[in-house]
Short mmCIF file of C-alpha atoms in Angstrom, two decimals:
data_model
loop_
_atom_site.label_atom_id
_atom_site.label_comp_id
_atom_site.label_asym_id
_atom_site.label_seq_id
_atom_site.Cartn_x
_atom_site.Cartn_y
_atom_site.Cartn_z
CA UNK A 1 -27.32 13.66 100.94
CA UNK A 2 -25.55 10.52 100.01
CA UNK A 3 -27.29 10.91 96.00
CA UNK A 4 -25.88 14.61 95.78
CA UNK A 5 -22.60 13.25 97.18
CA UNK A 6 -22.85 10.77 93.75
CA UNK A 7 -24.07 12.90 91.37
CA UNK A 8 -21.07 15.02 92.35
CA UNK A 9 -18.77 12.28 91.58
CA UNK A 10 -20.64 11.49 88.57
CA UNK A 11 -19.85 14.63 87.23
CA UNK A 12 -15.87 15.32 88.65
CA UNK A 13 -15.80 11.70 86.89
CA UNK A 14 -16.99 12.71 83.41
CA UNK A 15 -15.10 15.86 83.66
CA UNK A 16 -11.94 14.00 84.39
CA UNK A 17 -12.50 11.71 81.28
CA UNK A 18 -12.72 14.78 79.16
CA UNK A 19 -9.78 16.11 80.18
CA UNK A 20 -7.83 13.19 79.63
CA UNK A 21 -9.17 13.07 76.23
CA UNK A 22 -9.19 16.07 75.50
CA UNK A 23 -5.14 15.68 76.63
CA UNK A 24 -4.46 12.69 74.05
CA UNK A 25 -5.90 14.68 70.94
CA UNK A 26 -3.30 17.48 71.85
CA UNK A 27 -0.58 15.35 72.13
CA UNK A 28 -1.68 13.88 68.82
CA UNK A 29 -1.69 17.14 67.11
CA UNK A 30 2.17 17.55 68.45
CA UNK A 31 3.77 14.79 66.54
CA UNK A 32 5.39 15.70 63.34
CA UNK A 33 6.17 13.48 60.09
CA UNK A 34 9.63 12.52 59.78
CA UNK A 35 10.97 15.04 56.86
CA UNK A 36 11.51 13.28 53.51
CA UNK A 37 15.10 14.59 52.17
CA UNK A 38 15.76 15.21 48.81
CA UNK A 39 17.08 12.67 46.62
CA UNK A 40 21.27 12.89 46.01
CA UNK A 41 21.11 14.93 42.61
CA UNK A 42 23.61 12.98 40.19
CA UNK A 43 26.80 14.56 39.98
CA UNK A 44 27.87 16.55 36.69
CA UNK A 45 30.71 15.71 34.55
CA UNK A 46 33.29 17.88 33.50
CA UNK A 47 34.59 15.42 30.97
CA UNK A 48 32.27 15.85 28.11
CA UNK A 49 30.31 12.86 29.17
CA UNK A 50 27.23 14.44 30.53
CA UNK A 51 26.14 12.99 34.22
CA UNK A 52 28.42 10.77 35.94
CA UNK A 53 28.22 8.67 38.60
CA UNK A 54 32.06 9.47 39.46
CA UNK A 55 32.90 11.20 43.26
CA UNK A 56 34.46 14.27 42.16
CA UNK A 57 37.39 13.68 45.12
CA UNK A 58 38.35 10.52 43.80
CA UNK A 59 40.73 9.51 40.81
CA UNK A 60 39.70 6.80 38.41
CA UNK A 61 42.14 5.06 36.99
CA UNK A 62 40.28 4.18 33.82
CA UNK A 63 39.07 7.39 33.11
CA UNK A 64 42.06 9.73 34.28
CA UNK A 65 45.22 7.61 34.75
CA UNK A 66 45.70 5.47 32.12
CA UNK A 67 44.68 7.81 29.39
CA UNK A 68 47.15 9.99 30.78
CA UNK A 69 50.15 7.43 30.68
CA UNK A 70 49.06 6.17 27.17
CA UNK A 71 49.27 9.46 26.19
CA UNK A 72 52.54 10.77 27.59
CA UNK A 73 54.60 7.33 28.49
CA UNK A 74 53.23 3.95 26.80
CA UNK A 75 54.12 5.24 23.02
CA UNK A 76 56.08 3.89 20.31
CA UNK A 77 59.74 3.21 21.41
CA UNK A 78 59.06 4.16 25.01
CA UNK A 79 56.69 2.24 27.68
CA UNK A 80 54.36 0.59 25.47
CA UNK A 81 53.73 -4.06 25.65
CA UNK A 82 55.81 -3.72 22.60
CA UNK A 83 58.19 -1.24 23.26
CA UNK A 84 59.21 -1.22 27.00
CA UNK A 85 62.02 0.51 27.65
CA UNK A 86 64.06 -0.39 30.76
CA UNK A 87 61.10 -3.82 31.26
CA UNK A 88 59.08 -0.62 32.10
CA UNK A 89 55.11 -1.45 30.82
CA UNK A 90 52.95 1.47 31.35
CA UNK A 91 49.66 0.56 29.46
CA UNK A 92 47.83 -1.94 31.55
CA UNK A 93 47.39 -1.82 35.44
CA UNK A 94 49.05 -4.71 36.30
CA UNK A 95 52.09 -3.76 34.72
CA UNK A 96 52.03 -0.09 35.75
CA UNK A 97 51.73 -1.44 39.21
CA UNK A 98 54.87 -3.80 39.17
CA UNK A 99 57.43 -2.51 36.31
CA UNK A 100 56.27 1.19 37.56
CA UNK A 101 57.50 0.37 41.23
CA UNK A 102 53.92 1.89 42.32
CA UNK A 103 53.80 1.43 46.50
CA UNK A 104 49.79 2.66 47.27
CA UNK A 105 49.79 5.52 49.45
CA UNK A 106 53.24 6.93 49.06
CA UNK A 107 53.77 8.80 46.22
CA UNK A 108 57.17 9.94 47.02
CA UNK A 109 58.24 6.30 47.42
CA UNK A 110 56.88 5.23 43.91
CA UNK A 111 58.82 5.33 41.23
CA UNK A 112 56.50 6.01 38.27
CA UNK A 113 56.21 9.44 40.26
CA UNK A 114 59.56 9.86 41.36
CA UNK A 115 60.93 10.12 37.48
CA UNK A 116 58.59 12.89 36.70
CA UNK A 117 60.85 15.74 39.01
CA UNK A 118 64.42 13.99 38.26
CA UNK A 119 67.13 16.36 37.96
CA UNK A 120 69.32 14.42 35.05
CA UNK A 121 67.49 14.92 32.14
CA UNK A 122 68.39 11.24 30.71
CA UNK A 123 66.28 9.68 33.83
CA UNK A 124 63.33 12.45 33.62
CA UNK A 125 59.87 11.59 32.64
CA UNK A 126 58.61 12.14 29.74
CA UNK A 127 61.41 13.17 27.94
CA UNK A 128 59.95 15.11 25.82
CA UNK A 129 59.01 17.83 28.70
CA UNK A 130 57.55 17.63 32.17
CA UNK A 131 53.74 16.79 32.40
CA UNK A 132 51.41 19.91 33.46
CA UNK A 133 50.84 20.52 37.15
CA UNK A 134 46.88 19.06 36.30
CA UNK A 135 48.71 15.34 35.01
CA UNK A 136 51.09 15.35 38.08
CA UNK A 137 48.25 15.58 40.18
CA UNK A 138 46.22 13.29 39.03
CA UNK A 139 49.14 10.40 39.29
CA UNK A 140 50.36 12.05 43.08
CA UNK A 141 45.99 11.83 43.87
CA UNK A 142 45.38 8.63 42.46
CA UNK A 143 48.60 6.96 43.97
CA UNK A 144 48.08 8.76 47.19
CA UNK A 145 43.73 7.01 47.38
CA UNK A 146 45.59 3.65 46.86
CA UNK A 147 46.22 3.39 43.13
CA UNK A 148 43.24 1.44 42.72
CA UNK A 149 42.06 -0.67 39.59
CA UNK A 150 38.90 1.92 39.28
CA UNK A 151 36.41 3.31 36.91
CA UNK A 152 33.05 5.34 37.08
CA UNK A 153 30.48 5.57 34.02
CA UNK A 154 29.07 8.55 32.39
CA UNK A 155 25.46 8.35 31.42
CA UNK A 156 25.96 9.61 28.02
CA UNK A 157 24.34 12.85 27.30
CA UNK A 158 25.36 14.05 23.56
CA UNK A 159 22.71 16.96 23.45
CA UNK A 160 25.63 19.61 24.07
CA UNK A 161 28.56 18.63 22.03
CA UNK A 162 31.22 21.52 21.63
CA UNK A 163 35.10 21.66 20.19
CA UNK A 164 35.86 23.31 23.47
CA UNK A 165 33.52 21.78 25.96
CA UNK A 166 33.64 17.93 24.41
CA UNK A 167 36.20 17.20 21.57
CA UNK A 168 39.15 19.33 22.50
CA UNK A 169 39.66 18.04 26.49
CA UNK A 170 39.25 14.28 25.16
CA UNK A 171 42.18 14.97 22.80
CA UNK A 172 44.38 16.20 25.38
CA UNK A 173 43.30 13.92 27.75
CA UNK A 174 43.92 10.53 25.25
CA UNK A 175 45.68 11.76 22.31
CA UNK A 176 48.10 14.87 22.20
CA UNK A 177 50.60 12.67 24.17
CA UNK A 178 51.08 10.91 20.62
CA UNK A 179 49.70 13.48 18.29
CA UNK A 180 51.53 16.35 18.71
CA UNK A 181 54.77 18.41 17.41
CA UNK A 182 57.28 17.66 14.54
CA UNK A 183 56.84 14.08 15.16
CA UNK A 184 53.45 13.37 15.78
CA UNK A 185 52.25 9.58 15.28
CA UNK A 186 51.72 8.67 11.90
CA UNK A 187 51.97 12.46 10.68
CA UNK A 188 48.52 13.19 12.33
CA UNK A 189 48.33 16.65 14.60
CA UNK A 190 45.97 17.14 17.02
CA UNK A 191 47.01 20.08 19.02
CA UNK A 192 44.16 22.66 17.41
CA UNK A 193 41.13 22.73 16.10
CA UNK A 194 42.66 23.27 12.61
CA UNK A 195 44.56 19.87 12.76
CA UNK A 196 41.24 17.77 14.51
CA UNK A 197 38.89 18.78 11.86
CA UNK A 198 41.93 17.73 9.20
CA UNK A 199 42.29 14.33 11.18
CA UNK A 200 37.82 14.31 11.24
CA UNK A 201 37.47 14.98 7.39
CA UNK A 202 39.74 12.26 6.33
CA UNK A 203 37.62 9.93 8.56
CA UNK A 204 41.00 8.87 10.50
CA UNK A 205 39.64 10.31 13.66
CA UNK A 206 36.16 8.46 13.80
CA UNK A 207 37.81 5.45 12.15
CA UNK A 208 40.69 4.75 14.70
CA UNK A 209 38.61 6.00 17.73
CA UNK A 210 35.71 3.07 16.45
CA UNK A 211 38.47 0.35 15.83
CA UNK A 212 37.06 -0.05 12.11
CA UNK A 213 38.17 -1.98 9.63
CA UNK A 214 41.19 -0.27 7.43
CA UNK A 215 42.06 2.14 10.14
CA UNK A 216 45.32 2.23 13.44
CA UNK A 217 43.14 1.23 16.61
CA UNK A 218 43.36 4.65 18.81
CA UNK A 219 44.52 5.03 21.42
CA UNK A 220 47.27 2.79 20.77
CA UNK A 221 47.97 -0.05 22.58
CA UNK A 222 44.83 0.31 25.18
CA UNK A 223 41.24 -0.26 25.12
CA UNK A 224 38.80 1.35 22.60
CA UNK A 225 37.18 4.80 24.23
CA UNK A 226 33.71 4.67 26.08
CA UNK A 227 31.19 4.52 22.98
CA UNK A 228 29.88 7.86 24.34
CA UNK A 229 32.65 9.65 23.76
CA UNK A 230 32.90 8.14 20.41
CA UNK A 231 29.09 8.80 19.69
CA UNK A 232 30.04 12.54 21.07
CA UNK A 233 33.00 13.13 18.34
CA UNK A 234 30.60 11.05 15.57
CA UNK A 235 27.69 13.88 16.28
CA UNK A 236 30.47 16.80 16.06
CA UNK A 237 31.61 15.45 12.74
CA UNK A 238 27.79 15.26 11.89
CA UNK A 239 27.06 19.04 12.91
CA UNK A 240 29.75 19.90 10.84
CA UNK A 241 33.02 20.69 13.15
CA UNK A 242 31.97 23.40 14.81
CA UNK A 243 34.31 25.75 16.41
#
């Protein structure tokens, strides 16, 4: 009696064990790998630059704002180191900062901004016409994230250079602000594609944009354009100046 009684146990044991394995393999067979997530995809620039590493919410003020006051305000007998008007120097951050009156955060309460909707046409800016909604904008954003010193870099992709997609939105974004009506800077026009592939044959376009020897640095008074963009209008002139 007492060996059936342990044989009995023997075998509830053994049956036991296999269910408690048989328990751990299942549990096994429940986990699941953590997912893997694709990877950020780069974001694409609308600039003519190809992919950027610039946060499409934020302004730059290297890429965006100070092109756009070189263009419109630092010129020739206006806002530029050598020509400030009223001690106001709009071609270098430090300067637009201070002579600008520029208090981070509040547009409203800046005066660089303020000038731009002025009723008396002697204290509006620029005088030669209010600046598109797009310009305004950009100052009221940029001002209004902190008017940071900031820039983001393109990774240069020249494989898709176009008038309208590349060469025309980097002349309004740098250069019409000098280069444009009756009394454009040093009799050069670049308001259409006629008057850029005039400026491109002569070589003045290339040869200010590079800084080379024998030709007016462009733009005036600030620093030399990303060699990608210069490498973009280069390959354009190469092509042929496609419209």
């Amino acid at each position: 009696m007492l060996k059936r009684k342990e044989i009995l146990f023997d075998t509830f044991l053994a049956g036991l064990i296999f269910l408690m394995v048989l328990l751990m393999l299942v549990l096994n067979s429940c986990k699941h790998e953590t997912d893997i997530l694709p990877a950020k995809k780069p974001i694409v620039s609308n600039n003519g630059g190809g992919l950027s590493t610039c946060d499409p919410d934020s302004i730059y003020f290297e890429n965006q704002v100070l092109p756009l006051l070189i263009s419109n305000c630092a010129k020739s007998n206006c806002h530029s180191t050598t020509d400030h008007k009223e001690g106001i120097i709009l071609d270098n951050y430090s300067a637009i900062i201070n002579t600008g009156d520029v208090e981070p955060g509040n547009p409203g309460n800046s005066k660089i901004y303020e000038v731009l909707f002025e009723t008396d046409p002697d204290k509006r800016m620029p005088p030669s016409g209010q600046l598109s909604q797009d310009k305004i904008d950009i100052l009221n954003n940029w001002i209004s994230q902190g008017a940071k010193n900031n820039a983001c870099e393109d990774i240069c992709d020249t494989n898709n250079v176009t008038f309208s997609g590349t060469v025309f939105p980097m002349m309004q974004s740098y250069c019409i602000g000098c280069h444009s009506g009756a009394t454009a800077g040093g009799q050069i026009n670049l308001e259409s594609y006629s008057t850029i592939v005039a400026a491109a044959n002569s070589g003045k376009l290339l040869g200010s944009m590079s800084h080379s020897a024998g030709y007016q640095p462009m733009p005036k008074g600030g620093s030399k354009l990303p060699q990608c963009k210069i490498d973009e209008i280069r390959i354009w002139i190469q092509m042929g100046t496609p419209n």
